[in-house]
mmCIF file of N, CA and C in Angstrom:
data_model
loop_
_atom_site.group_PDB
_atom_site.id
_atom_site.type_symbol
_atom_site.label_atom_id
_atom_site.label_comp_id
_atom_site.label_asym_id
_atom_site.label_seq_id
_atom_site.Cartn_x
_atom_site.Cartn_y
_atom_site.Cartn_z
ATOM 1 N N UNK A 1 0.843 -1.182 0.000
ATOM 2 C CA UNK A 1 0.000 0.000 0.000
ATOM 3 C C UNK A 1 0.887 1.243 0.000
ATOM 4 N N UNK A 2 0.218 2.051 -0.671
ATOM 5 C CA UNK A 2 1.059 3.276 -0.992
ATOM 6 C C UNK A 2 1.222 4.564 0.184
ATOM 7 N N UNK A 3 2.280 5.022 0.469
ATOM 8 C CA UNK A 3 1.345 5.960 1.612
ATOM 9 C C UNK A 3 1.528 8.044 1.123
ATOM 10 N N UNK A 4 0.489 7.820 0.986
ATOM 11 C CA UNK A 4 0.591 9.422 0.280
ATOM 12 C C UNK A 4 0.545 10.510 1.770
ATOM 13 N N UNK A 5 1.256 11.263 1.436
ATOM 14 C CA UNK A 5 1.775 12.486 2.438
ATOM 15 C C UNK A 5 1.718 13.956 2.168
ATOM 16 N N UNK A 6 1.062 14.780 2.369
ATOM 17 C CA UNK A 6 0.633 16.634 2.077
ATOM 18 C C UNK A 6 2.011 17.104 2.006
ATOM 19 N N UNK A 7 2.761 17.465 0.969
ATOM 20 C CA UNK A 7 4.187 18.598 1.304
ATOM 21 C C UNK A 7 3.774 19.576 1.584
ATOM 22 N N UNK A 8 2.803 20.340 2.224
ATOM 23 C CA UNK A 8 2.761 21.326 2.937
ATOM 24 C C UNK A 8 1.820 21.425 3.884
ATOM 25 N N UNK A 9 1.793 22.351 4.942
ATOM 26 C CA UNK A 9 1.226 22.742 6.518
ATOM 27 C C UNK A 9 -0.378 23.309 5.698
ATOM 28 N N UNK A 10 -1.020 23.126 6.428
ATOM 29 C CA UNK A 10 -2.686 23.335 6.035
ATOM 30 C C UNK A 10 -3.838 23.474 7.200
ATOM 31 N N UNK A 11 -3.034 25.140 7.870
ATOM 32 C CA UNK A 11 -4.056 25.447 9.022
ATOM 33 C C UNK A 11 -5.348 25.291 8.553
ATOM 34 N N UNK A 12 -5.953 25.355 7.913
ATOM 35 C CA UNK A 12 -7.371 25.791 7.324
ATOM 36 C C UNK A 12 -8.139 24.727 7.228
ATOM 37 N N UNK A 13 -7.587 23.084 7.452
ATOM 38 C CA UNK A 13 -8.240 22.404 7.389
ATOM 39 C C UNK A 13 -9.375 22.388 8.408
ATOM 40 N N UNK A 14 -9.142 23.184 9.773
ATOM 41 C CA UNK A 14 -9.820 22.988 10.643
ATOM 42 C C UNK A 14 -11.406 23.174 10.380
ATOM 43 N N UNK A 15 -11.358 24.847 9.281
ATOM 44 C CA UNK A 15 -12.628 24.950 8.655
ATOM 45 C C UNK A 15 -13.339 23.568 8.331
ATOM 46 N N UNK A 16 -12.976 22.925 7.434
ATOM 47 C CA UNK A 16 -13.929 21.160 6.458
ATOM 48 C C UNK A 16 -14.404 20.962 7.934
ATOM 49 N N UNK A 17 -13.158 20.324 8.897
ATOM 50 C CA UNK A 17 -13.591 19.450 10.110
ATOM 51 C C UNK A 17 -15.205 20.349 11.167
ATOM 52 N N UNK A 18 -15.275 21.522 11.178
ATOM 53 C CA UNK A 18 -15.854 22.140 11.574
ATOM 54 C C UNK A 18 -17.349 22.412 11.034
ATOM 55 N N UNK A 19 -17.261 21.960 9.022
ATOM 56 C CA UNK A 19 -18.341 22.140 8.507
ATOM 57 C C UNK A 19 -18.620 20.724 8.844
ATOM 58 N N UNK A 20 -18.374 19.800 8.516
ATOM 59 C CA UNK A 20 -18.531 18.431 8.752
ATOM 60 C C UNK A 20 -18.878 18.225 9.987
ATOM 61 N N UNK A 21 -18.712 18.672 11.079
ATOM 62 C CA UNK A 21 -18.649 18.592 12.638
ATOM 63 C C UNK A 21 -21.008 19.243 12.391
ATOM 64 N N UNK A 22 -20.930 20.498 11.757
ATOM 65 C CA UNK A 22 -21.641 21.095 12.338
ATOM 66 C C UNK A 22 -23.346 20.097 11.570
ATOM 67 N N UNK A 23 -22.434 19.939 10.495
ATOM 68 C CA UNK A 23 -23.642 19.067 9.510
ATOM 69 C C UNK A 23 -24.250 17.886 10.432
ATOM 70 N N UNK A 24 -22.967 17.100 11.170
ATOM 71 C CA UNK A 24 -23.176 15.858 11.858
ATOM 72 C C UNK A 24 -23.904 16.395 13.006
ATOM 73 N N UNK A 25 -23.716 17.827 14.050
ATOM 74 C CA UNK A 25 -24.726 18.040 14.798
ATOM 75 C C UNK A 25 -26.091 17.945 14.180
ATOM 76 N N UNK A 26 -26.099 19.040 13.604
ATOM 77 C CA UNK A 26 -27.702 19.290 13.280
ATOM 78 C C UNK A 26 -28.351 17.845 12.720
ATOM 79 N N UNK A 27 -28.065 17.256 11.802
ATOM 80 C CA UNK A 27 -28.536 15.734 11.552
ATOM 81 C C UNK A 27 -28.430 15.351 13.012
ATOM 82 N N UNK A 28 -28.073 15.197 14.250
ATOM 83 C CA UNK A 28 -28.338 14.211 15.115
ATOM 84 C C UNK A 28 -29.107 15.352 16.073
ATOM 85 N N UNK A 29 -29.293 16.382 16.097
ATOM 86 C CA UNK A 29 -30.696 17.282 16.852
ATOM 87 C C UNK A 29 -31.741 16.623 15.824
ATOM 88 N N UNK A 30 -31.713 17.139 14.638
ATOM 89 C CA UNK A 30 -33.082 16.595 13.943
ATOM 90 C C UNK A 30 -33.461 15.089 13.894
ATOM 91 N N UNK A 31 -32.850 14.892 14.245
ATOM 92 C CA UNK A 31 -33.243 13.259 14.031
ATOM 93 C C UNK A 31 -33.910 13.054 16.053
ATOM 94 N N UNK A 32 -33.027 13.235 16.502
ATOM 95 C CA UNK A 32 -33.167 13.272 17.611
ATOM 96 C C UNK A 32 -34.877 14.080 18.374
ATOM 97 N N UNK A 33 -35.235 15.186 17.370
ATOM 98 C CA UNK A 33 -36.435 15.709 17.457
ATOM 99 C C UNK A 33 -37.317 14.692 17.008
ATOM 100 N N UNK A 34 -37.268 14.223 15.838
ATOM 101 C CA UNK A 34 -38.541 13.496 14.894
ATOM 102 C C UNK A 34 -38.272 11.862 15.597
ATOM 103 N N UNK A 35 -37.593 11.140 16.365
ATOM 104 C CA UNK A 35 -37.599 10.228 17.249
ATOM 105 C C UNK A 35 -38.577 10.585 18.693
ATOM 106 N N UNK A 36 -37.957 11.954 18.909
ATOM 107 C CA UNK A 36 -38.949 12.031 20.076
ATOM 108 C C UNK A 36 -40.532 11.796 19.945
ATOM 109 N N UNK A 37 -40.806 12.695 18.582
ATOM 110 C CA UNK A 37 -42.225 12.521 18.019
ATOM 111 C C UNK A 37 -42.593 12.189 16.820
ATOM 112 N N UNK A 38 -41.850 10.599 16.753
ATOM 113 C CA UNK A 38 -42.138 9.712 15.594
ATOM 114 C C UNK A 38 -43.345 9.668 15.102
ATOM 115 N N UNK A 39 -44.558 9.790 15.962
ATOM 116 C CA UNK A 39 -45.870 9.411 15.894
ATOM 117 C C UNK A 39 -46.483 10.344 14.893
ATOM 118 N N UNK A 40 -46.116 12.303 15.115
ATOM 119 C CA UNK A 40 -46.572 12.937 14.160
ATOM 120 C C UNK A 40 -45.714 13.547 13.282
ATOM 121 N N UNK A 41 -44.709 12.499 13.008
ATOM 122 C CA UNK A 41 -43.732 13.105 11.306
ATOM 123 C C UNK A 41 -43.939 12.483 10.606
ATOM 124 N N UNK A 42 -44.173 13.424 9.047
ATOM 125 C CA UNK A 42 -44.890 12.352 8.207
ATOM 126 C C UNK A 42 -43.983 11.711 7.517
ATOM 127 N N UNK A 43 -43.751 10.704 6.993
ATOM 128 C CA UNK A 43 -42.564 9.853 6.366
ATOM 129 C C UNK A 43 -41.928 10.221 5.504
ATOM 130 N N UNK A 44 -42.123 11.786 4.723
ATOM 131 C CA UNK A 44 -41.273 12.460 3.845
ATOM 132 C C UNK A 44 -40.194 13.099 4.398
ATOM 133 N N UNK A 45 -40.234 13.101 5.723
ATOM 134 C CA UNK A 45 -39.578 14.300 6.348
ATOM 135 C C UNK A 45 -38.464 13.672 7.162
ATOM 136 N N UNK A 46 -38.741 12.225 7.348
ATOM 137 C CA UNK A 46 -37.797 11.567 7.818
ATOM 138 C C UNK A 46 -36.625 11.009 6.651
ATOM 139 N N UNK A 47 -37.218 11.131 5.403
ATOM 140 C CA UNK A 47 -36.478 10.674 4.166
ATOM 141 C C UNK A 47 -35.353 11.514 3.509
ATOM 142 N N UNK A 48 -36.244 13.125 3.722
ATOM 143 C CA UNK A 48 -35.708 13.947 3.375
ATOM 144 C C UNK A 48 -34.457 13.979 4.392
ATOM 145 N N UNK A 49 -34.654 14.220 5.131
ATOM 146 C CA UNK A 49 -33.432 14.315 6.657
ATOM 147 C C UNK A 49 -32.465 13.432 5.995
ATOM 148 N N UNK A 50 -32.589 12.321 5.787
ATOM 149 C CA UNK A 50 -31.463 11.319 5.441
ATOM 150 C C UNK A 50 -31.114 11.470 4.330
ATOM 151 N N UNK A 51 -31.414 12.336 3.367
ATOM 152 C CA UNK A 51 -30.776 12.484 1.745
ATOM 153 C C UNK A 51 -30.381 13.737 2.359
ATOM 154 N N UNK A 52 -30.748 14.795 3.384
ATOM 155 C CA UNK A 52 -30.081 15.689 3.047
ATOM 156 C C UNK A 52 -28.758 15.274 3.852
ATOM 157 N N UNK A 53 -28.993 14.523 4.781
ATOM 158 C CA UNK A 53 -27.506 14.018 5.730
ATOM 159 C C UNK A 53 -26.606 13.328 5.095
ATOM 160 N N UNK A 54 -27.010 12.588 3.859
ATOM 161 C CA UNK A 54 -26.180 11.975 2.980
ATOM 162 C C UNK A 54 -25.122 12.754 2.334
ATOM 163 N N UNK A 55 -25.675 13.996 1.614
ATOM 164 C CA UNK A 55 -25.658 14.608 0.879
ATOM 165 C C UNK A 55 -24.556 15.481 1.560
ATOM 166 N N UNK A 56 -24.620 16.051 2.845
ATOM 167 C CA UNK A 56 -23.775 16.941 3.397
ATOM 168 C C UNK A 56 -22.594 16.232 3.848
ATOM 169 N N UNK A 57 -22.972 15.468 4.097
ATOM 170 C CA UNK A 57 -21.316 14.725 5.324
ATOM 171 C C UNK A 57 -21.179 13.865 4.163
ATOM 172 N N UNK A 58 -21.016 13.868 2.717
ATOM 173 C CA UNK A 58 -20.935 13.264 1.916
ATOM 174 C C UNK A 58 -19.784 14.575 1.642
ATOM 175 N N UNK A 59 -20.385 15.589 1.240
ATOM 176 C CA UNK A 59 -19.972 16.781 0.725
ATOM 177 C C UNK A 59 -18.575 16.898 1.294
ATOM 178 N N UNK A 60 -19.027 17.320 2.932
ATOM 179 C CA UNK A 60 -18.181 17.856 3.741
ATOM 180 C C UNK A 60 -16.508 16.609 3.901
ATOM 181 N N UNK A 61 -16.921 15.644 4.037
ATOM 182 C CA UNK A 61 -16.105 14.390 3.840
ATOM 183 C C UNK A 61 -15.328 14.882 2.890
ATOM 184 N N UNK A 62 -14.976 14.925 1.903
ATOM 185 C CA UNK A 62 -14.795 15.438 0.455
ATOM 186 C C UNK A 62 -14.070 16.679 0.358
ATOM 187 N N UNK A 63 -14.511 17.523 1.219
ATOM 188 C CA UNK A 63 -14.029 18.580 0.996
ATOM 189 C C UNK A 63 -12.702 18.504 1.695
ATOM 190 N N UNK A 64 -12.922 17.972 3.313
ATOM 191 C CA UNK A 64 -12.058 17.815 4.328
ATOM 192 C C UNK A 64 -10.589 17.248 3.746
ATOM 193 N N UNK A 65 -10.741 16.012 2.385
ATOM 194 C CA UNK A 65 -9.859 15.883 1.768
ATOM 195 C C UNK A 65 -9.454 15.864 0.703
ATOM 196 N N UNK A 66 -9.745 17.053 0.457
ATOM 197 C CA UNK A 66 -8.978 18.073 -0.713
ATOM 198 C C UNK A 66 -7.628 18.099 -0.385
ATOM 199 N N UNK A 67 -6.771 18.592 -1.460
ATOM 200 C CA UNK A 67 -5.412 18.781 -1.685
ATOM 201 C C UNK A 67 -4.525 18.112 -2.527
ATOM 202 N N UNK A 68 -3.286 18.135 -2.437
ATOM 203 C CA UNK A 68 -2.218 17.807 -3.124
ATOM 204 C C UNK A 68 -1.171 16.659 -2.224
ATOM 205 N N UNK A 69 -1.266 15.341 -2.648
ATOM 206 C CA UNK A 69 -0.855 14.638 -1.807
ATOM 207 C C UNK A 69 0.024 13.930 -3.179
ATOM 208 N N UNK A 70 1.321 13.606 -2.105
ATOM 209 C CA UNK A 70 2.437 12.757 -2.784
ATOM 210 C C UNK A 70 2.991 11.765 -2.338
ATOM 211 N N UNK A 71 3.954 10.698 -3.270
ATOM 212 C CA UNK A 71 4.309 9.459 -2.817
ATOM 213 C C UNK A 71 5.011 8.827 -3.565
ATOM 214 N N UNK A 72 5.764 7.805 -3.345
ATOM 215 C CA UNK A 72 6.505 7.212 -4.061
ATOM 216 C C UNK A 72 6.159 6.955 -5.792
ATOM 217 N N UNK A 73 4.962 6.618 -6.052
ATOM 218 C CA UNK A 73 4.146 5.820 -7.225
ATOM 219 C C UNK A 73 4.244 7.646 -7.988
ATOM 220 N N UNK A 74 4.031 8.645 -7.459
ATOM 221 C CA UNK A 74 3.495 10.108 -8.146
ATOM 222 C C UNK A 74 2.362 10.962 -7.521
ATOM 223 N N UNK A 75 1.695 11.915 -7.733
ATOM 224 C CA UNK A 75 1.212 13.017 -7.499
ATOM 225 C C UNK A 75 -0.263 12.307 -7.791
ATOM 226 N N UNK A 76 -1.203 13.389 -6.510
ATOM 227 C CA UNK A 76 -2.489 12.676 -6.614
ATOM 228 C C UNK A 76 -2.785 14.055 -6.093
ATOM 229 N N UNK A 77 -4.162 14.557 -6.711
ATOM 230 C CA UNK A 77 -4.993 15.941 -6.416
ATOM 231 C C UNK A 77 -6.096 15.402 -5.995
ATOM 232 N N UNK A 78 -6.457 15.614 -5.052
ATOM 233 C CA UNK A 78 -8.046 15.754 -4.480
ATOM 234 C C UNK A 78 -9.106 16.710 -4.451
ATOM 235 N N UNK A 79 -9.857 16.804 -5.336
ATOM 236 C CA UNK A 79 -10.769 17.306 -4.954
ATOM 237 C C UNK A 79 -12.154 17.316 -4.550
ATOM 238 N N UNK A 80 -13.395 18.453 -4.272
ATOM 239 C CA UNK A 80 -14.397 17.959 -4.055
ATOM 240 C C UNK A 80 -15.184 16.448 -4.917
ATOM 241 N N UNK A 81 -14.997 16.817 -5.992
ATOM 242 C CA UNK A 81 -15.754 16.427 -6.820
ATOM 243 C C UNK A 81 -14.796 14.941 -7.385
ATOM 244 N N UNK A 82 -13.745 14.957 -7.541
ATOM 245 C CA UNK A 82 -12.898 13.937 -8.250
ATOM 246 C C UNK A 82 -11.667 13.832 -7.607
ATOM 247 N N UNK A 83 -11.023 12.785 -7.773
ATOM 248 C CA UNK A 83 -9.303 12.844 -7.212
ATOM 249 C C UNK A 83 -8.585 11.947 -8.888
ATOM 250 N N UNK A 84 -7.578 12.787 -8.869
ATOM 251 C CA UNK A 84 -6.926 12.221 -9.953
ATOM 252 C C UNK A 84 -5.309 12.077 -9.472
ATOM 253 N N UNK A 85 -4.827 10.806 -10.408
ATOM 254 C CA UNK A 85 -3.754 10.395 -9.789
ATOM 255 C C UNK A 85 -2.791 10.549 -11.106
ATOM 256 N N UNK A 86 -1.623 11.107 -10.678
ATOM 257 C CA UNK A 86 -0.800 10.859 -12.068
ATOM 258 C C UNK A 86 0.891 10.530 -11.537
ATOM 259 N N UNK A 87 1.000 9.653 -12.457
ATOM 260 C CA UNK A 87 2.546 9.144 -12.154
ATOM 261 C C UNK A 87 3.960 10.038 -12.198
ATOM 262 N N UNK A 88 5.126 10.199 -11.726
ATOM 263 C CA UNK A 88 6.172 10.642 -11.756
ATOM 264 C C UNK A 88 6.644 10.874 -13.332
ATOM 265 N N UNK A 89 6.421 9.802 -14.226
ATOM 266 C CA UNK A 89 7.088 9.894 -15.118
ATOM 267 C C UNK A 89 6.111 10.989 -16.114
ATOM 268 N N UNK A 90 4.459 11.375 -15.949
ATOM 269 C CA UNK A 90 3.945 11.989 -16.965
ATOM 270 C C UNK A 90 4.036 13.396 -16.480
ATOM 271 N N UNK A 91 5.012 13.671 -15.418
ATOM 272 C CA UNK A 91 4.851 15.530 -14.345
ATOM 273 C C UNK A 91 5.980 15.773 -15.321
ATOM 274 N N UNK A 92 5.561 16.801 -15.748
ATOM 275 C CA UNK A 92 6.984 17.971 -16.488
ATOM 276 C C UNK A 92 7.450 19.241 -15.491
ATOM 277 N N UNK A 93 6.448 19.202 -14.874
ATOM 278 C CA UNK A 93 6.957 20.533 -14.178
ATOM 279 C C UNK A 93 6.096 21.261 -12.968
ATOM 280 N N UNK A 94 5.684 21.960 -12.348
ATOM 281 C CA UNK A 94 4.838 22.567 -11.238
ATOM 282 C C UNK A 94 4.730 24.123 -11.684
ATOM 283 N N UNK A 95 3.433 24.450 -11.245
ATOM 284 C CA UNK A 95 3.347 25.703 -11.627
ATOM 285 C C UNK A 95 2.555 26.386 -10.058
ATOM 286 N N UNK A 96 2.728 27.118 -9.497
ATOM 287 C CA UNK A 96 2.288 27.415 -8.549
ATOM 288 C C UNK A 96 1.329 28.860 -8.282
ATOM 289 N N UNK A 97 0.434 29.243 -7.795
ATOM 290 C CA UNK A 97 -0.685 30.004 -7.565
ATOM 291 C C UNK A 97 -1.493 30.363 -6.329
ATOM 292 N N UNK A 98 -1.918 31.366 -6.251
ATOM 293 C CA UNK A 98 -3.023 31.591 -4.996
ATOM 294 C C UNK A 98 -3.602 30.395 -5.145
ATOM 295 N N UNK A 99 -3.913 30.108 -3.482
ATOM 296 C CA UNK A 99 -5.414 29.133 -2.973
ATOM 297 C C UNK A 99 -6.480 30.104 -3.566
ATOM 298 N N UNK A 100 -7.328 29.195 -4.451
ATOM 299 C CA UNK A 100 -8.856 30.144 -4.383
ATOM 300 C C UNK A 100 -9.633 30.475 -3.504
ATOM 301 N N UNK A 101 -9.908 29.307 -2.374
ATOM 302 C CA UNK A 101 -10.321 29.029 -1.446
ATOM 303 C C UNK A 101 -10.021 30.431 -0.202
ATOM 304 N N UNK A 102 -8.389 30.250 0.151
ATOM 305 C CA UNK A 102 -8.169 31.193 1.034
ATOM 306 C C UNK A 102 -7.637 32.500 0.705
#
């Protein structure tokens, strides 16, 4: 197994852990409400709750590991949406830029 490693310091991660943190509260208050009074929620609302909880700590997961991670095998980018991996031998070069983000 390969072990990929961040070449650089990344205060900011704390933000993801914090959105992710806050998503996982509120999904366990709301859930925690419509348990108390299972009897009058109507079954859309319990469905909805769980696609939208999917959906966020799906998100937030994702986001948390974003970045630029390296390793013996080559260079791997993470992002929200996709992670792509590319080998040592196809990198010509680095080009470097502002975070959009921060």
């Amino acid at each position: 197994m390969t072990h990929w490693t961040k070449p650089y310091d990344d205060p900011w991660r704390i933000v993801a852990v914090a959105i992710a943190s806050i998503g996982g509260l509120v999904f366990c208050v709301a859930a925690g409400l419509m348990a108390a009074s299972w009897q009058t929620v109507p079954p859309g609302a319990a469905a909805g709750l769980v696609a939208f909880a999917a959906v966020w700590l799906t998100f937030a997961w994702r986001f948390a590991r974003t970045g630029l991670l390296i390793s013996k095998v080559g260079i791997r980018m993470r992002w929200v949406h996709r992670t792509r991996t590319v080998g040592w031998d196809q990198v010509w070069g680095f080009q470097t830029a502002r975070d959009v983000l921060v």
